[in-house]
mmCIF file of C-alpha atoms in Angstrom:
data_model
loop_
_atom_site.group_PDB
_atom_site.id
_atom_site.type_symbol
_atom_site.label_atom_id
_atom_site.label_comp_id
_atom_site.label_asym_id
_atom_site.label_seq_id
_atom_site.Cartn_x
_atom_site.Cartn_y
_atom_site.Cartn_z
ATOM 1 C CA UNK A 1 -104.542 -150.066 118.783
ATOM 2 C CA UNK A 2 -107.475 -149.965 121.149
ATOM 3 C CA UNK A 3 -110.230 -152.484 120.462
ATOM 4 C CA UNK A 4 -113.804 -152.318 121.693
ATOM 5 C CA UNK A 5 -116.262 -155.133 120.982
ATOM 6 C CA UNK A 6 -119.843 -153.961 121.228
ATOM 7 C CA UNK A 7 -122.811 -156.240 120.529
ATOM 8 C CA UNK A 8 -126.474 -155.179 120.681
ATOM 9 C CA UNK A 9 -128.538 -156.863 123.347
ATOM 10 C CA UNK A 10 -132.315 -157.131 123.532
ATOM 11 C CA UNK A 11 -134.141 -155.103 126.126
ATOM 12 C CA UNK A 12 -133.785 -156.938 129.425
ATOM 13 C CA UNK A 13 -136.075 -156.396 132.377
ATOM 14 C CA UNK A 14 -134.766 -156.493 135.933
ATOM 15 C CA UNK A 15 -135.569 -159.862 137.579
ATOM 16 C CA UNK A 16 -137.732 -159.817 140.687
ATOM 17 C CA UNK A 17 -135.849 -160.406 143.903
ATOM 18 C CA UNK A 18 -136.625 -163.580 145.785
ATOM 19 C CA UNK A 19 -136.728 -163.774 149.561
ATOM 20 C CA UNK A 20 -133.258 -164.299 150.954
ATOM 21 C CA UNK A 21 -129.935 -163.894 149.178
ATOM 22 C CA UNK A 22 -129.064 -166.177 146.285
ATOM 23 C CA UNK A 23 -125.548 -165.992 144.753
ATOM 24 C CA UNK A 24 -126.793 -167.104 141.307
ATOM 25 C CA UNK A 25 -129.419 -164.343 141.182
ATOM 26 C CA UNK A 26 -126.897 -161.767 142.385
ATOM 27 C CA UNK A 27 -124.422 -162.806 139.695
ATOM 28 C CA UNK A 28 -127.180 -162.670 137.052
ATOM 29 C CA UNK A 29 -128.218 -159.145 138.102
ATOM 30 C CA UNK A 30 -124.603 -157.935 137.872
ATOM 31 C CA UNK A 31 -124.334 -159.396 134.388
ATOM 32 C CA UNK A 32 -127.534 -157.607 133.271
ATOM 33 C CA UNK A 33 -126.240 -154.285 134.605
ATOM 34 C CA UNK A 34 -122.966 -154.732 132.691
ATOM 35 C CA UNK A 35 -124.775 -155.588 129.426
ATOM 36 C CA UNK A 36 -127.056 -152.555 129.766
ATOM 37 C CA UNK A 37 -124.075 -150.237 130.279
ATOM 38 C CA UNK A 38 -122.266 -151.721 127.252
ATOM 39 C CA UNK A 39 -125.351 -151.246 125.077
ATOM 40 C CA UNK A 40 -125.727 -147.617 126.158
ATOM 41 C CA UNK A 41 -122.079 -146.983 125.192
ATOM 42 C CA UNK A 42 -122.658 -148.749 121.862
ATOM 43 C CA UNK A 43 -125.640 -146.489 121.079
ATOM 44 C CA UNK A 44 -123.581 -143.372 121.778
ATOM 45 C CA UNK A 45 -120.633 -144.431 119.615
ATOM 46 C CA UNK A 46 -122.850 -145.613 116.766
ATOM 47 C CA UNK A 47 -124.869 -142.373 116.725
ATOM 48 C CA UNK A 48 -121.704 -140.298 116.811
ATOM 49 C CA UNK A 49 -119.529 -142.168 114.312
ATOM 50 C CA UNK A 50 -121.836 -143.927 111.868
ATOM 51 C CA UNK A 51 -125.379 -142.582 111.596
ATOM 52 C CA UNK A 52 -125.777 -139.545 109.309
ATOM 53 C CA UNK A 53 -129.276 -138.901 110.632
ATOM 54 C CA UNK A 54 -128.248 -138.050 114.197
ATOM 55 C CA UNK A 55 -126.149 -134.981 115.006
ATOM 56 C CA UNK A 56 -123.026 -136.068 116.857
ATOM 57 C CA UNK A 57 -123.246 -133.168 119.309
ATOM 58 C CA UNK A 58 -126.159 -134.897 121.041
ATOM 59 C CA UNK A 59 -124.029 -137.757 122.269
ATOM 60 C CA UNK A 60 -121.500 -138.085 125.058
ATOM 61 C CA UNK A 61 -118.640 -139.687 123.093
ATOM 62 C CA UNK A 62 -118.303 -137.511 120.018
ATOM 63 C CA UNK A 63 -115.936 -135.067 118.428
ATOM 64 C CA UNK A 64 -113.353 -134.974 121.196
ATOM 65 C CA UNK A 65 -113.005 -138.775 121.272
ATOM 66 C CA UNK A 66 -112.866 -139.052 117.475
ATOM 67 C CA UNK A 67 -110.065 -136.489 117.325
ATOM 68 C CA UNK A 68 -108.110 -138.108 120.163
ATOM 69 C CA UNK A 69 -107.994 -141.609 118.750
ATOM 70 C CA UNK A 70 -107.539 -140.680 115.111
ATOM 71 C CA UNK A 71 -104.393 -138.584 114.790
ATOM 72 C CA UNK A 72 -101.804 -141.353 114.721
ATOM 73 C CA UNK A 73 -103.616 -144.557 115.621
ATOM 74 C CA UNK A 74 -106.753 -146.507 114.750
ATOM 75 C CA UNK A 75 -109.662 -147.567 116.889
ATOM 76 C CA UNK A 76 -111.388 -150.740 115.760
ATOM 77 C CA UNK A 77 -115.043 -150.959 116.711
ATOM 78 C CA UNK A 78 -117.524 -153.711 115.921
ATOM 79 C CA UNK A 79 -120.879 -152.506 114.637
ATOM 80 C CA UNK A 80 -123.874 -154.680 113.645
ATOM 81 C CA UNK A 81 -124.140 -155.074 109.888
ATOM 82 C CA UNK A 82 -127.295 -154.174 107.982
ATOM 83 C CA UNK A 83 -126.861 -157.295 105.843
ATOM 84 C CA UNK A 84 -129.193 -160.245 105.561
ATOM 85 C CA UNK A 85 -127.656 -162.160 108.458
ATOM 86 C CA UNK A 86 -128.658 -160.831 111.873
ATOM 87 C CA UNK A 87 -125.453 -162.067 113.525
ATOM 88 C CA UNK A 88 -123.202 -160.337 110.975
ATOM 89 C CA UNK A 89 -120.628 -158.011 112.497
ATOM 90 C CA UNK A 90 -118.339 -155.493 110.838
ATOM 91 C CA UNK A 91 -115.041 -154.298 112.270
ATOM 92 C CA UNK A 92 -114.113 -150.748 111.288
ATOM 93 C CA UNK A 93 -111.011 -148.633 111.960
ATOM 94 C CA UNK A 94 -110.928 -144.868 112.169
ATOM 95 C CA UNK A 95 -109.051 -142.884 109.533
ATOM 96 C CA UNK A 96 -108.196 -139.250 110.324
ATOM 97 C CA UNK A 97 -106.513 -136.795 107.965
ATOM 98 C CA UNK A 98 -105.438 -133.782 110.017
ATOM 99 C CA UNK A 99 -103.963 -132.033 106.948
ATOM 100 C CA UNK A 100 -107.430 -131.694 105.410
ATOM 101 C CA UNK A 101 -109.360 -132.081 108.712
ATOM 102 C CA UNK A 102 -111.773 -134.958 108.068
ATOM 103 C CA UNK A 103 -112.363 -138.478 109.379
ATOM 104 C CA UNK A 104 -114.217 -141.652 108.454
ATOM 105 C CA UNK A 105 -114.467 -145.323 109.417
ATOM 106 C CA UNK A 106 -112.808 -147.876 107.131
ATOM 107 C CA UNK A 107 -114.010 -151.525 107.034
ATOM 108 C CA UNK A 108 -111.399 -153.977 108.307
ATOM 109 C CA UNK A 109 -113.019 -157.373 108.790
ATOM 110 C CA UNK A 110 -116.256 -159.357 108.444
ATOM 111 C CA UNK A 111 -115.706 -162.000 111.163
ATOM 112 C CA UNK A 112 -118.780 -164.106 110.417
ATOM 113 C CA UNK A 113 -117.635 -164.548 106.802
ATOM 114 C CA UNK A 114 -113.974 -164.863 107.845
ATOM 115 C CA UNK A 115 -113.259 -162.047 105.400
ATOM 116 C CA UNK A 116 -110.385 -159.595 105.824
ATOM 117 C CA UNK A 117 -110.156 -156.413 103.749
ATOM 118 C CA UNK A 118 -106.754 -155.960 102.105
ATOM 119 C CA UNK A 119 -106.349 -152.189 101.938
ATOM 120 C CA UNK A 120 -103.306 -150.509 100.417
ATOM 121 C CA UNK A 121 -102.855 -146.752 100.896
ATOM 122 C CA UNK A 122 -102.322 -145.796 97.252
ATOM 123 C CA UNK A 123 -102.345 -142.064 97.992
ATOM 124 C CA UNK A 124 -101.336 -140.813 101.416
ATOM 125 C CA UNK A 125 -103.106 -137.679 102.699
ATOM 126 C CA UNK A 126 -101.681 -134.534 101.147
ATOM 127 C CA UNK A 127 -102.569 -130.876 100.745
ATOM 128 C CA UNK A 128 -104.939 -129.814 97.969
ATOM 129 C CA UNK A 129 -102.284 -127.842 96.046
ATOM 130 C CA UNK A 130 -100.076 -130.926 95.570
ATOM 131 C CA UNK A 131 -102.855 -133.517 95.115
ATOM 132 C CA UNK A 132 -103.538 -135.422 91.892
ATOM 133 C CA UNK A 133 -106.163 -133.751 89.655
ATOM 134 C CA UNK A 134 -109.185 -135.686 88.417
ATOM 135 C CA UNK A 135 -109.691 -133.539 85.318
ATOM 136 C CA UNK A 136 -107.562 -131.432 82.943
ATOM 137 C CA UNK A 137 -108.720 -128.192 84.609
ATOM 138 C CA UNK A 138 -107.403 -129.559 87.959
ATOM 139 C CA UNK A 139 -110.426 -128.305 89.872
ATOM 140 C CA UNK A 140 -111.246 -131.608 91.595
ATOM 141 C CA UNK A 141 -108.283 -133.389 93.214
ATOM 142 C CA UNK A 142 -107.794 -136.630 95.157
ATOM 143 C CA UNK A 143 -106.235 -135.849 98.545
ATOM 144 C CA UNK A 144 -106.175 -139.474 99.783
ATOM 145 C CA UNK A 145 -107.044 -142.945 98.503
ATOM 146 C CA UNK A 146 -106.912 -146.568 99.627
ATOM 147 C CA UNK A 147 -107.510 -149.577 97.407
ATOM 148 C CA UNK A 148 -108.291 -153.243 97.936
ATOM 149 C CA UNK A 149 -107.026 -154.538 94.590
ATOM 150 C CA UNK A 150 -107.950 -158.171 95.226
ATOM 151 C CA UNK A 151 -111.604 -157.367 95.984
ATOM 152 C CA UNK A 152 -111.978 -154.378 93.607
ATOM 153 C CA UNK A 153 -112.739 -151.821 96.332
ATOM 154 C CA UNK A 154 -111.761 -148.134 96.364
ATOM 155 C CA UNK A 155 -112.204 -145.451 99.024
ATOM 156 C CA UNK A 156 -111.031 -141.944 98.129
ATOM 157 C CA UNK A 157 -111.456 -138.366 99.332
ATOM 158 C CA UNK A 158 -111.461 -135.497 96.855
ATOM 159 C CA UNK A 159 -111.641 -131.719 97.235
ATOM 160 C CA UNK A 160 -112.726 -129.136 94.695
ATOM 161 C CA UNK A 161 -114.667 -125.888 94.276
ATOM 162 C CA UNK A 162 -118.395 -125.986 93.491
ATOM 163 C CA UNK A 163 -119.339 -125.952 89.811
ATOM 164 C CA UNK A 164 -121.327 -122.761 89.184
ATOM 165 C CA UNK A 165 -123.199 -124.482 86.367
ATOM 166 C CA UNK A 166 -125.102 -126.526 88.956
ATOM 167 C CA UNK A 167 -124.598 -124.632 92.230
ATOM 168 C CA UNK A 168 -125.417 -121.090 91.180
ATOM 169 C CA UNK A 169 -125.990 -119.717 94.677
ATOM 170 C CA UNK A 170 -123.227 -119.248 97.243
ATOM 171 C CA UNK A 171 -125.735 -120.107 99.980
ATOM 172 C CA UNK A 172 -125.274 -123.839 100.542
ATOM 173 C CA UNK A 173 -128.581 -124.169 102.395
ATOM 174 C CA UNK A 174 -130.278 -123.777 98.996
ATOM 175 C CA UNK A 175 -128.298 -126.577 97.325
ATOM 176 C CA UNK A 176 -130.111 -129.802 96.508
ATOM 177 C CA UNK A 177 -128.381 -133.165 96.882
ATOM 178 C CA UNK A 178 -128.816 -133.882 93.160
ATOM 179 C CA UNK A 179 -127.176 -130.573 92.202
ATOM 180 C CA UNK A 180 -124.260 -131.242 94.557
ATOM 181 C CA UNK A 181 -123.815 -134.705 93.042
ATOM 182 C CA UNK A 182 -123.887 -133.261 89.517
ATOM 183 C CA UNK A 183 -121.368 -130.588 90.522
ATOM 184 C CA UNK A 184 -118.884 -133.166 91.817
ATOM 185 C CA UNK A 185 -119.389 -135.662 88.996
ATOM 186 C CA UNK A 186 -119.080 -133.004 86.262
ATOM 187 C CA UNK A 187 -115.441 -132.468 87.313
ATOM 188 C CA UNK A 188 -114.645 -136.157 87.780
ATOM 189 C CA UNK A 189 -112.941 -137.315 84.583
ATOM 190 C CA UNK A 190 -109.349 -137.607 83.384
ATOM 191 C CA UNK A 191 -110.405 -137.218 79.740
ATOM 192 C CA UNK A 192 -110.542 -133.933 77.839
ATOM 193 C CA UNK A 193 -114.297 -133.910 77.432
ATOM 194 C CA UNK A 194 -117.078 -131.493 78.335
ATOM 195 C CA UNK A 195 -118.913 -131.502 81.662
ATOM 196 C CA UNK A 196 -122.031 -132.900 79.996
ATOM 197 C CA UNK A 197 -120.015 -135.764 78.491
ATOM 198 C CA UNK A 198 -118.500 -136.543 81.906
ATOM 199 C CA UNK A 199 -121.982 -136.654 83.431
ATOM 200 C CA UNK A 200 -123.123 -139.013 80.646
ATOM 201 C CA UNK A 201 -120.624 -141.543 81.996
ATOM 202 C CA UNK A 202 -122.409 -141.475 85.366
ATOM 203 C CA UNK A 203 -125.997 -142.068 86.469
ATOM 204 C CA UNK A 204 -127.195 -140.825 89.865
ATOM 205 C CA UNK A 205 -129.513 -143.406 91.425
ATOM 206 C CA UNK A 206 -130.350 -141.618 94.664
ATOM 207 C CA UNK A 207 -129.530 -138.343 96.428
ATOM 208 C CA UNK A 208 -130.552 -136.853 99.762
ATOM 209 C CA UNK A 209 -129.333 -134.449 102.453
ATOM 210 C CA UNK A 210 -128.983 -134.782 106.219
ATOM 211 C CA UNK A 211 -128.002 -132.083 108.691
ATOM 212 C CA UNK A 212 -125.264 -132.970 111.186
ATOM 213 C CA UNK A 213 -124.103 -130.505 113.837
ATOM 214 C CA UNK A 214 -125.948 -127.796 111.950
ATOM 215 C CA UNK A 215 -124.076 -128.496 108.708
ATOM 216 C CA UNK A 216 -125.572 -130.136 105.590
ATOM 217 C CA UNK A 217 -124.094 -133.418 104.324
ATOM 218 C CA UNK A 218 -125.201 -134.542 100.882
ATOM 219 C CA UNK A 219 -125.363 -138.292 100.184
ATOM 220 C CA UNK A 220 -125.709 -139.835 96.747
ATOM 221 C CA UNK A 221 -125.417 -143.176 94.991
ATOM 222 C CA UNK A 222 -124.353 -143.481 91.371
ATOM 223 C CA UNK A 223 -122.891 -145.844 88.778
ATOM 224 C CA UNK A 224 -120.067 -145.272 86.290
ATOM 225 C CA UNK A 225 -120.144 -147.203 83.028
ATOM 226 C CA UNK A 226 -116.381 -147.222 82.487
ATOM 227 C CA UNK A 227 -114.733 -149.649 84.878
ATOM 228 C CA UNK A 228 -110.954 -149.449 85.411
ATOM 229 C CA UNK A 229 -110.495 -153.229 85.670
ATOM 230 C CA UNK A 230 -109.410 -155.714 82.998
ATOM 231 C CA UNK A 231 -111.898 -158.279 84.284
ATOM 232 C CA UNK A 232 -114.871 -155.975 83.628
ATOM 233 C CA UNK A 233 -115.166 -155.976 79.836
ATOM 234 C CA UNK A 234 -118.923 -156.585 79.637
ATOM 235 C CA UNK A 235 -120.988 -153.388 79.108
ATOM 236 C CA UNK A 236 -123.278 -154.280 82.026
ATOM 237 C CA UNK A 237 -120.376 -154.719 84.444
ATOM 238 C CA UNK A 238 -119.760 -151.233 85.823
ATOM 239 C CA UNK A 239 -118.637 -149.598 89.078
ATOM 240 C CA UNK A 240 -121.194 -148.811 91.744
ATOM 241 C CA UNK A 241 -120.447 -145.798 93.983
ATOM 242 C CA UNK A 242 -121.808 -144.272 97.157
ATOM 243 C CA UNK A 243 -120.592 -140.842 98.270
ATOM 244 C CA UNK A 244 -120.895 -138.092 100.854
ATOM 245 C CA UNK A 245 -120.077 -134.403 100.316
ATOM 246 C CA UNK A 246 -119.729 -131.495 102.744
ATOM 247 C CA UNK A 247 -118.693 -127.857 102.190
ATOM 248 C CA UNK A 248 -116.034 -125.824 104.000
ATOM 249 C CA UNK A 249 -114.064 -122.683 103.074
ATOM 250 C CA UNK A 250 -115.781 -122.540 99.690
ATOM 251 C CA UNK A 251 -114.710 -126.082 98.686
ATOM 252 C CA UNK A 252 -116.547 -129.409 98.467
ATOM 253 C CA UNK A 253 -115.044 -132.325 100.416
ATOM 254 C CA UNK A 254 -116.266 -135.668 99.038
ATOM 255 C CA UNK A 255 -115.716 -139.253 100.155
ATOM 256 C CA UNK A 256 -116.344 -141.848 97.438
ATOM 257 C CA UNK A 257 -116.491 -145.614 97.988
ATOM 258 C CA UNK A 258 -116.984 -148.061 95.128
ATOM 259 C CA UNK A 259 -116.921 -151.660 93.974
ATOM 260 C CA UNK A 260 -117.963 -153.621 90.889
ATOM 261 C CA UNK A 261 -121.710 -153.784 90.363
ATOM 262 C CA UNK A 262 -121.743 -157.581 90.688
ATOM 263 C CA UNK A 263 -120.309 -157.240 94.225
ATOM 264 C CA UNK A 264 -122.709 -154.512 95.358
ATOM 265 C CA UNK A 265 -125.153 -156.829 97.134
ATOM 266 C CA UNK A 266 -122.420 -157.907 99.559
ATOM 267 C CA UNK A 267 -120.142 -154.867 99.678
ATOM 268 C CA UNK A 268 -122.737 -152.116 99.224
ATOM 269 C CA UNK A 269 -123.970 -152.072 102.863
ATOM 270 C CA UNK A 270 -120.348 -152.065 104.066
ATOM 271 C CA UNK A 271 -119.377 -149.092 101.895
ATOM 272 C CA UNK A 272 -122.547 -147.247 102.929
ATOM 273 C CA UNK A 273 -121.419 -147.434 106.568
ATOM 274 C CA UNK A 274 -118.080 -145.901 105.596
ATOM 275 C CA UNK A 275 -119.736 -143.048 103.705
ATOM 276 C CA UNK A 276 -122.200 -142.429 106.547
ATOM 277 C CA UNK A 277 -119.281 -141.996 108.967
ATOM 278 C CA UNK A 278 -117.578 -139.231 106.948
ATOM 279 C CA UNK A 279 -117.169 -136.019 108.990
ATOM 280 C CA UNK A 280 -115.362 -132.712 108.623
ATOM 281 C CA UNK A 281 -113.390 -132.149 111.831
ATOM 282 C CA UNK A 282 -112.448 -128.963 113.662
ATOM 283 C CA UNK A 283 -109.170 -127.788 112.065
ATOM 284 C CA UNK A 284 -105.941 -128.226 114.028
ATOM 285 C CA UNK A 285 -102.548 -126.559 113.558
ATOM 286 C CA UNK A 286 -101.798 -129.143 110.840
ATOM 287 C CA UNK A 287 -104.814 -128.125 108.731
ATOM 288 C CA UNK A 288 -104.006 -126.662 105.304
ATOM 289 C CA UNK A 289 -107.024 -125.006 103.628
ATOM 290 C CA UNK A 290 -107.374 -125.672 99.885
ATOM 291 C CA UNK A 291 -106.912 -122.006 98.999
ATOM 292 C CA UNK A 292 -103.544 -121.731 100.778
ATOM 293 C CA UNK A 293 -100.426 -121.642 98.538
ATOM 294 C CA UNK A 294 -102.207 -122.909 95.366
ATOM 295 C CA UNK A 295 -98.875 -122.752 93.526
ATOM 296 C CA UNK A 296 -97.132 -125.090 95.955
ATOM 297 C CA UNK A 297 -96.510 -128.684 94.763
ATOM 298 C CA UNK A 298 -94.534 -130.112 97.721
#
């Protein structure tokens, strides 16, 4: 595992040279140069891997680096947290699924709080045809999932076709973020109920779209009233989700991250960084499109 520790530094001006050579000043100037170079690298990696607002093609360390480090190993990078404490840092590890050709950053540690995430890979990456369905019609399926049972955290990736009830046009540039969210959520239920009843379980709080590398990514935040935990019996204790969806080959690829509502203030900003890092990658030889061998279950 390769580890890179990057910390933001305030803008530093070059010190004025004094007459004659001074070893302390020389050492200080070298240190400033090193810090400036580290900060430039940090900006490139952050823009490429985390920020949904900035297309990754504009940066020097982008797709090629993400593909190289993700196939069989993880790269842990420290990014500044958007939490209340300015000195908060979040360690994240890359997760790459070359079967379905996507990647994202998974939170690993909050050093300032001495908090370690305890992820268990409950569903290893698998092809769409053999993945677990989320509804009786088997349209939407989970292709990978990891769970932190102790801290009630879930990160999952699902794939499914658009729901024509909400996304009537085949031209994705006309899709609104709210319609994309409704399309995904309408197929997200294990119960034999109608699409409208499934949507009644969920409430979309926010939805917006950002363009990355010329492709739209739809981001949305929602809550689900039914919580799959024994400790959450109160009606006001529900799961809080944040998600990102992108389209490829006529299917919607969605990353969902969630926790209990009472933990959202602490875990929400962390999960938002994970969702913001979600990217569809250029397919490799291992890529299996969802429409290939739909009858195959192994």
